[in-house]
Short mmCIF file of C-alpha atoms and ligand atoms in Angstrom, two decimals:
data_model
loop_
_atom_site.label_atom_id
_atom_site.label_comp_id
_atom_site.label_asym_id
_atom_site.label_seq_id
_atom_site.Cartn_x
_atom_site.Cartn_y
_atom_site.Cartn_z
CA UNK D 196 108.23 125.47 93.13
CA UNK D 197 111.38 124.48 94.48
CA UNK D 198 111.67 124.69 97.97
CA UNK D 199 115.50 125.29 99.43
CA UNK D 200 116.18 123.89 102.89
CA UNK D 201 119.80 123.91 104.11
CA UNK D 202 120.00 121.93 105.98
CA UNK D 203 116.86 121.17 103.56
CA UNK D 204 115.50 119.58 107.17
CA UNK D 205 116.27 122.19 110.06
CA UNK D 206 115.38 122.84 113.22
CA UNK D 207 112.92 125.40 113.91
CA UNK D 208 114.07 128.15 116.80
CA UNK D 209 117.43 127.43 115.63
CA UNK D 210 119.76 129.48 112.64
CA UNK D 211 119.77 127.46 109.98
CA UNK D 212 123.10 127.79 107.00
CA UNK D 213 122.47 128.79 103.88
CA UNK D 214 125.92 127.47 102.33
CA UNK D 215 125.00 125.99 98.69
CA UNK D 216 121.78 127.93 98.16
CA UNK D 217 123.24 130.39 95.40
CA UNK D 218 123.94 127.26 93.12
CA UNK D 219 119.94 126.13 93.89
CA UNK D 220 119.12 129.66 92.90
CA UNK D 221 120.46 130.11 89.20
CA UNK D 222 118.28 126.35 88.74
CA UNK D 223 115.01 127.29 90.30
CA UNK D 224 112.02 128.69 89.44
CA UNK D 225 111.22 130.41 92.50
CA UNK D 226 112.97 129.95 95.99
CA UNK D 227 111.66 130.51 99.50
CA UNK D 228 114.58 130.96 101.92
CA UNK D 229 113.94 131.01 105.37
CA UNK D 230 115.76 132.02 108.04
CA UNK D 231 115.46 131.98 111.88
CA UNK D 232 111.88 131.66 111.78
CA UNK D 233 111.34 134.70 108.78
CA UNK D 234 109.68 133.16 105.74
CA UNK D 235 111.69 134.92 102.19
CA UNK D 236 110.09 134.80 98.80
CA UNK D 237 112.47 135.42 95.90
CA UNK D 238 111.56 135.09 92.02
CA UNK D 239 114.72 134.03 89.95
CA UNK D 240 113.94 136.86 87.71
CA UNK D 241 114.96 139.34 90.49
CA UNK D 242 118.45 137.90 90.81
CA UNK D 243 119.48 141.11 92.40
CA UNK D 244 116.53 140.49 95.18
CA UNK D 245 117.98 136.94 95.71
CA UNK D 246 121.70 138.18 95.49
CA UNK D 247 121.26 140.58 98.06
CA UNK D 248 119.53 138.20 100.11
CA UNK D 249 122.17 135.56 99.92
CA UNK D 250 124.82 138.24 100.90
CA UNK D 251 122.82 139.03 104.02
CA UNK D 252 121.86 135.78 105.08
CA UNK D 253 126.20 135.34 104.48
CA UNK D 254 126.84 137.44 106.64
CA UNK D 255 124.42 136.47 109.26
CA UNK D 256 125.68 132.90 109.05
CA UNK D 257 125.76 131.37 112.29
CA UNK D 258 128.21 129.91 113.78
CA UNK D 259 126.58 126.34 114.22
CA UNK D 260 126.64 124.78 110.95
CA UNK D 261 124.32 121.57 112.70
CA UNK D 262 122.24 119.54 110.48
CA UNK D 263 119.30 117.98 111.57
CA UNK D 264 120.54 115.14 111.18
CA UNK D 265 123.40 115.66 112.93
CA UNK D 266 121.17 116.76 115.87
CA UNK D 267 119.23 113.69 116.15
CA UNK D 268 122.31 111.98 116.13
CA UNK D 269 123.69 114.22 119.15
CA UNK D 270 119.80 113.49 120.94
CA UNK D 271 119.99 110.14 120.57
CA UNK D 272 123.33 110.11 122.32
CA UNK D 273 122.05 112.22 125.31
CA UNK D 274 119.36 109.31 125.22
CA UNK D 275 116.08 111.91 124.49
CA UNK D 276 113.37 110.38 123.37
CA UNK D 277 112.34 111.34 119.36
CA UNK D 278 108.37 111.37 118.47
CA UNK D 279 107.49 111.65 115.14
CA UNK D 280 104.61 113.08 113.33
CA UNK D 281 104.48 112.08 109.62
CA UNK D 282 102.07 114.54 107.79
CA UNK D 283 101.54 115.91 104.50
CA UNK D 284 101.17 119.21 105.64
CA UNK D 285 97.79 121.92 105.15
CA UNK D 286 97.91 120.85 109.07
CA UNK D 287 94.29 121.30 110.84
CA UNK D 288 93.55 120.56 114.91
CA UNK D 289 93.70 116.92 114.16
CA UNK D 290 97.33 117.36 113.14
CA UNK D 291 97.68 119.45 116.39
CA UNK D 292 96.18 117.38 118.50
CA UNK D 293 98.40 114.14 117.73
CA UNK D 294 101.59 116.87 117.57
CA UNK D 295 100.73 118.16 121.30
CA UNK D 296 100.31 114.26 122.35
CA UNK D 297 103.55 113.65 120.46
CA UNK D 298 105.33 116.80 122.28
CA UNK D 299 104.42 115.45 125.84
CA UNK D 300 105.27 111.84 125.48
CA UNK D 301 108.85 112.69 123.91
CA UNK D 302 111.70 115.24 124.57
CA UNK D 303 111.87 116.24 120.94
CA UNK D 304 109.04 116.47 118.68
CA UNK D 305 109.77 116.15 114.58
CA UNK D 306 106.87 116.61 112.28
CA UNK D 307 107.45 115.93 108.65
CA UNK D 308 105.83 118.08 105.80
CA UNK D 309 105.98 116.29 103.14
CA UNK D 310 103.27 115.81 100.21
CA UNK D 311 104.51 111.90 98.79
CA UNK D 312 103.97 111.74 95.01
CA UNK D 313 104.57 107.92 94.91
CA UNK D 314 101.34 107.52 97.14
CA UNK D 315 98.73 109.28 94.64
CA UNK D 316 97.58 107.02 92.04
CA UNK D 317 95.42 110.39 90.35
CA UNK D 318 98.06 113.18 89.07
CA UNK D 319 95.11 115.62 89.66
CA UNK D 320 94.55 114.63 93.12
CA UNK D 321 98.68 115.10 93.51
CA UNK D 322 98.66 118.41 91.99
CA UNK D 323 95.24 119.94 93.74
CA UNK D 324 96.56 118.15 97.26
CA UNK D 325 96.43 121.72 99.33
CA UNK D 326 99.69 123.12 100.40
CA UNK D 327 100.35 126.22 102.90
CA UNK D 328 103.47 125.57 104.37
CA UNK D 329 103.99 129.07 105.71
CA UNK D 330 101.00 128.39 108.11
CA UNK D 331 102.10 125.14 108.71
CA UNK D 332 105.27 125.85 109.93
CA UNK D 333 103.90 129.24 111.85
CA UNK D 334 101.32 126.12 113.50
CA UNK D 335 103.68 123.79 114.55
CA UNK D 336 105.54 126.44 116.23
CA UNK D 337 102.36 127.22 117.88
CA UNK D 338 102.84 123.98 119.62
CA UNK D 339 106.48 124.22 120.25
CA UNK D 340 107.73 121.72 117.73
CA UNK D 341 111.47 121.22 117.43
CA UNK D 342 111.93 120.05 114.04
CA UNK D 343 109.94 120.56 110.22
CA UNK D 344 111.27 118.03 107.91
CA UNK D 345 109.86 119.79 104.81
CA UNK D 346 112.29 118.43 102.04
CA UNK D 347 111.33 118.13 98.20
CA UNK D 348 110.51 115.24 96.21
CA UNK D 349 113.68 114.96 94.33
CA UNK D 350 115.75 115.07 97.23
CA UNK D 351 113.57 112.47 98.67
CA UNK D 352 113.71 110.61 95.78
CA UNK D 353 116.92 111.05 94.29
CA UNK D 354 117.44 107.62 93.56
CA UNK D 355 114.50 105.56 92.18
CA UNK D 356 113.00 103.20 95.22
CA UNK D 357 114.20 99.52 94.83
CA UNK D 358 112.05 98.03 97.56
CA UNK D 359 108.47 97.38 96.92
CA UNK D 360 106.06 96.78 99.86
CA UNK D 361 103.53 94.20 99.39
CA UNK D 362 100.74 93.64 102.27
CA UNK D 363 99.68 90.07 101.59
CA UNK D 364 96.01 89.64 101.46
CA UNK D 365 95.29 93.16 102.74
CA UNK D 366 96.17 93.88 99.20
CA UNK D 367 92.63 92.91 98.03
CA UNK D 368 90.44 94.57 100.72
CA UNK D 369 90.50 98.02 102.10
CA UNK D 370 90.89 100.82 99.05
CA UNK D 371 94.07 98.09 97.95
CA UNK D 372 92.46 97.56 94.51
CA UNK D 373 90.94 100.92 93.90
CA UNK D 374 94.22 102.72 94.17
CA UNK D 375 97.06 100.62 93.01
CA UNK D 376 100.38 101.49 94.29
CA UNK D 377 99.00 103.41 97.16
CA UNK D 378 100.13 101.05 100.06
CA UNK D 379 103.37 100.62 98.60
CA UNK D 380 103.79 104.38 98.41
CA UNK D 381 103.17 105.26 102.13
CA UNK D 382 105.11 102.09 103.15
CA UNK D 383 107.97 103.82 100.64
CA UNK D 384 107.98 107.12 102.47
CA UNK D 385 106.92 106.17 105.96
CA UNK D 386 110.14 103.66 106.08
CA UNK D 387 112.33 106.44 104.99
CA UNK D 388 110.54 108.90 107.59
CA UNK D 389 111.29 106.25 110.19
CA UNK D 390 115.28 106.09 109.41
CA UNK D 391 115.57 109.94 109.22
CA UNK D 392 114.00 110.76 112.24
CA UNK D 393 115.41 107.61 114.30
CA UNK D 394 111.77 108.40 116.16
CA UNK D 395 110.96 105.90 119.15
CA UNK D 396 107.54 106.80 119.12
CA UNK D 397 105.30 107.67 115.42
CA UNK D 398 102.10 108.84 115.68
CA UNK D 399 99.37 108.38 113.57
CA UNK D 400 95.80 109.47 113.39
CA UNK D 401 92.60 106.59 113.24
CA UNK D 402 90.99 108.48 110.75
CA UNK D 403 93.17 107.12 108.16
CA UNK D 404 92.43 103.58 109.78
CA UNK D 405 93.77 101.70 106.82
CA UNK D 406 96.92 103.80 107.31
CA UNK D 407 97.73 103.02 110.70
CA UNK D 408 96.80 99.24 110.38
CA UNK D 409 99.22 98.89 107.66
CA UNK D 410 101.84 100.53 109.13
CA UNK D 411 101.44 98.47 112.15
CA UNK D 412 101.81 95.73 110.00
CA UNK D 413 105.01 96.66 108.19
CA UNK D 414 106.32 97.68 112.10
CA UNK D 415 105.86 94.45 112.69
CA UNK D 416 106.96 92.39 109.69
CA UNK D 417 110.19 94.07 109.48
CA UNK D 418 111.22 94.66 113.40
CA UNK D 419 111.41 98.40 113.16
CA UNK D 420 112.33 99.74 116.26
CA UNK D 421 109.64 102.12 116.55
CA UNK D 422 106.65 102.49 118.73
CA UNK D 423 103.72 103.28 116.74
CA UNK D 424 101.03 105.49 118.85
CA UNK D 425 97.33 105.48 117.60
CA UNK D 426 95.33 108.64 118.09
CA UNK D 427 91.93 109.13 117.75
CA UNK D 428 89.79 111.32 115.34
CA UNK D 429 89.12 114.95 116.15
CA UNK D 430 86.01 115.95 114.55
CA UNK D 431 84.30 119.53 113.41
CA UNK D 432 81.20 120.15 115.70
CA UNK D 433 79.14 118.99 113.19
CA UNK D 434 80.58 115.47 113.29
CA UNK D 435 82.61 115.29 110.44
CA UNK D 436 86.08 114.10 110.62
CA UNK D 437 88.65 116.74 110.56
CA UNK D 438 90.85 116.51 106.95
CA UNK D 439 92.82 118.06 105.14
CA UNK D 440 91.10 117.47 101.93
CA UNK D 441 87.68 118.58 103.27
CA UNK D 442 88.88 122.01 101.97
CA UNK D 443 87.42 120.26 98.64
CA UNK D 444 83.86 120.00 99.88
CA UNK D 445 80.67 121.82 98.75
CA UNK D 446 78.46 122.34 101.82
CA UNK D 447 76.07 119.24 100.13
CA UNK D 448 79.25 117.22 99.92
CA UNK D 449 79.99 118.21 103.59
CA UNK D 450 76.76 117.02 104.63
CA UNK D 451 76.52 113.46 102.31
CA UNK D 452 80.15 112.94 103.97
CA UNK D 453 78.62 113.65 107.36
CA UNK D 454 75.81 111.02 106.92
CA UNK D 455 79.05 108.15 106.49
CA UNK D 456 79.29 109.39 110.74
CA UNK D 457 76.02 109.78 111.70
CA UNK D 458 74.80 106.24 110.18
CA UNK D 459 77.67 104.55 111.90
CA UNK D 460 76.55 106.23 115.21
CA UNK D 461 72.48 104.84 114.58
CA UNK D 462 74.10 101.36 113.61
CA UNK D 463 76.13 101.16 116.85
CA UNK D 464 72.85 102.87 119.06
CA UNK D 465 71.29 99.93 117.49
CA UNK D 466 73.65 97.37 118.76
CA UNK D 467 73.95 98.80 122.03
CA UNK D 468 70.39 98.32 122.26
CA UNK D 469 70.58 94.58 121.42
CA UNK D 470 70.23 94.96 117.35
CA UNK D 471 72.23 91.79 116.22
CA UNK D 472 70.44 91.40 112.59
CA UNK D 473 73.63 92.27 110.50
CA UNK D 474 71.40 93.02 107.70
CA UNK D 475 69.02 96.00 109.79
CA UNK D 476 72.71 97.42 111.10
CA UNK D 477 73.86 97.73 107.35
CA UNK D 478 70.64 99.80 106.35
CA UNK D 479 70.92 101.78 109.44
CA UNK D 480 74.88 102.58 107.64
CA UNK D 481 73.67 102.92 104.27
CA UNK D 482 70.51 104.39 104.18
O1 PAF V 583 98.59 110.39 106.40
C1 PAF V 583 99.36 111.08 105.69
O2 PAF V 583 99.33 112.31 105.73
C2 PAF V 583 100.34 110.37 104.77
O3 PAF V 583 99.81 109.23 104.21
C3 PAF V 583 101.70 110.09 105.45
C4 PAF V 583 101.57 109.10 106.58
C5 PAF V 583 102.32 111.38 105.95
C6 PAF V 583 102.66 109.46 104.42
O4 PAF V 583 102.86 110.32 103.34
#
């Protein structure tokens, strides 16, 4: 699937150019154009379908030929403040909830859509990773979002990373050792995130609570000038923590994930009620 944005990051609510997409065309295997808020399909084996389409969206060009990135440039001169919201897109209420935080501590809100290959250490995991980007997009506007950054993996990684992220000794705990490369992966695209967006403020859910600590960390090893803004975890009546990859669940699965939540809740009842033997609050977790 190739996906054609041009600008390949544009602002929603806005016209967006389409200069350059009938080169993309005659290389892709399927193209989704969209266009002032309209969401295109177009096989490459109906070239007349994406001919015609190209010749309409010509002549409907607009006027202002502004990049995204040209706009953040112009807010950052007018001084508006930029929150970011780094996702990987099939976007639930926990998404929503850090995007409407995100929207009323900034003037401009961007939210990223961007599924990071470098992060997955399992190719099956990469290529079953759920993707609806229509409904993402028809979501964020939902919330009035100003900009999708929804660009492909080889634009984002045209040219091979050079840096590699280490975390020190956090390297060995946490899922560090069970999924090689993984830190170094959302360090990769996170840093590049930050430098698109020029965000002040990033927000980031505490569900992934690895995530956030080690993003805090790289924040603060390399001075970037961004805020980052922990939110906390919206959960499904039931209890269980709202993710994207819970579409993977069997209802048994659903409920042996649930019992991670509900032991943590009996261990810290326990504590509140004086419990201090680490060994009973560890059964109360695990039994
Ligand atoms: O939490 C996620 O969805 C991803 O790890 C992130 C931060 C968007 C980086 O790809």
């Amino acid at each position: 699937l190739w996906l054609i944005y041009l600008p390949w990051h544009f602002p929603l609510h806005k016209d967006i150019t389409i200069q350059g997409a009938s080169e993309k065309a005659e290389n892709s295997d399927k193209i989704l154009l969209y266009q002032v808020g309209d969401f295109f399909e177009v096989f490459n084996d109906d070239a007349k379908t994406v001919a015609e389409m190209l010749a309409s969206a010509e002549e409907t060009e607009p006027e202002d030929k502004e990049t995204a990135l040209e706009l953040i440039e112009k807010l950052k001169q007018e001084n508006k403040t930029i929150g970011l919201l780094p996702t990987m897109g099939a976007l639930h209420q926990g998404h929503l909830s850090l995007a409407k935080r995100a929207k009323e501590e900034n003037d401009v809100l961007i939210c990223s859509v961007f599924v990071n290959p470098i992060q997955f250490n399992n190719k099956e995991d990469l290529e079953k990773y759920p993707r609806d980007l229509e409904t993402d997009i028809k979501l964020l506007e939902s919330i009035n979002c100003d900009v999708v950054f929804a660009p492909s993996a080889e634009e984002v990684y045209a040219e091979e990373p050079t840096e590699k992220y280490t975390f020190g000794a956090l390297e060995e705990v946490l899922e560090g050792p069970q999924r090689p490369g993984h830190f170094n992966g959302v360090a990769t695209i996170v840093h590049k995130l930050f430098n698109w967006s020029k965000a002040d403020k990033a927000y980031f859910g505490e569900k992934d609570y690895q995530q956030v600590f080690l993003i805090e960390q790289m924040v603060k090893t390399l001075n970037f000038p961004v805020q980052i803004v922990r939110c906390p975890i919206i959960r499904e009546e039931s209890g269980l923590a709202l993710s994207s990859r819970n579409a993977y669940l069997s209802e048994e699965e659903r409920q042996n994930a649930l019992s991670i939540y509900k032991g943590l809740l009996a261990a810290k009842a326990a504590f509140a009620k004086g419990e201090r033997s680490e060994t009973k609050l560890r059964n109360l977790v695990i039994q």
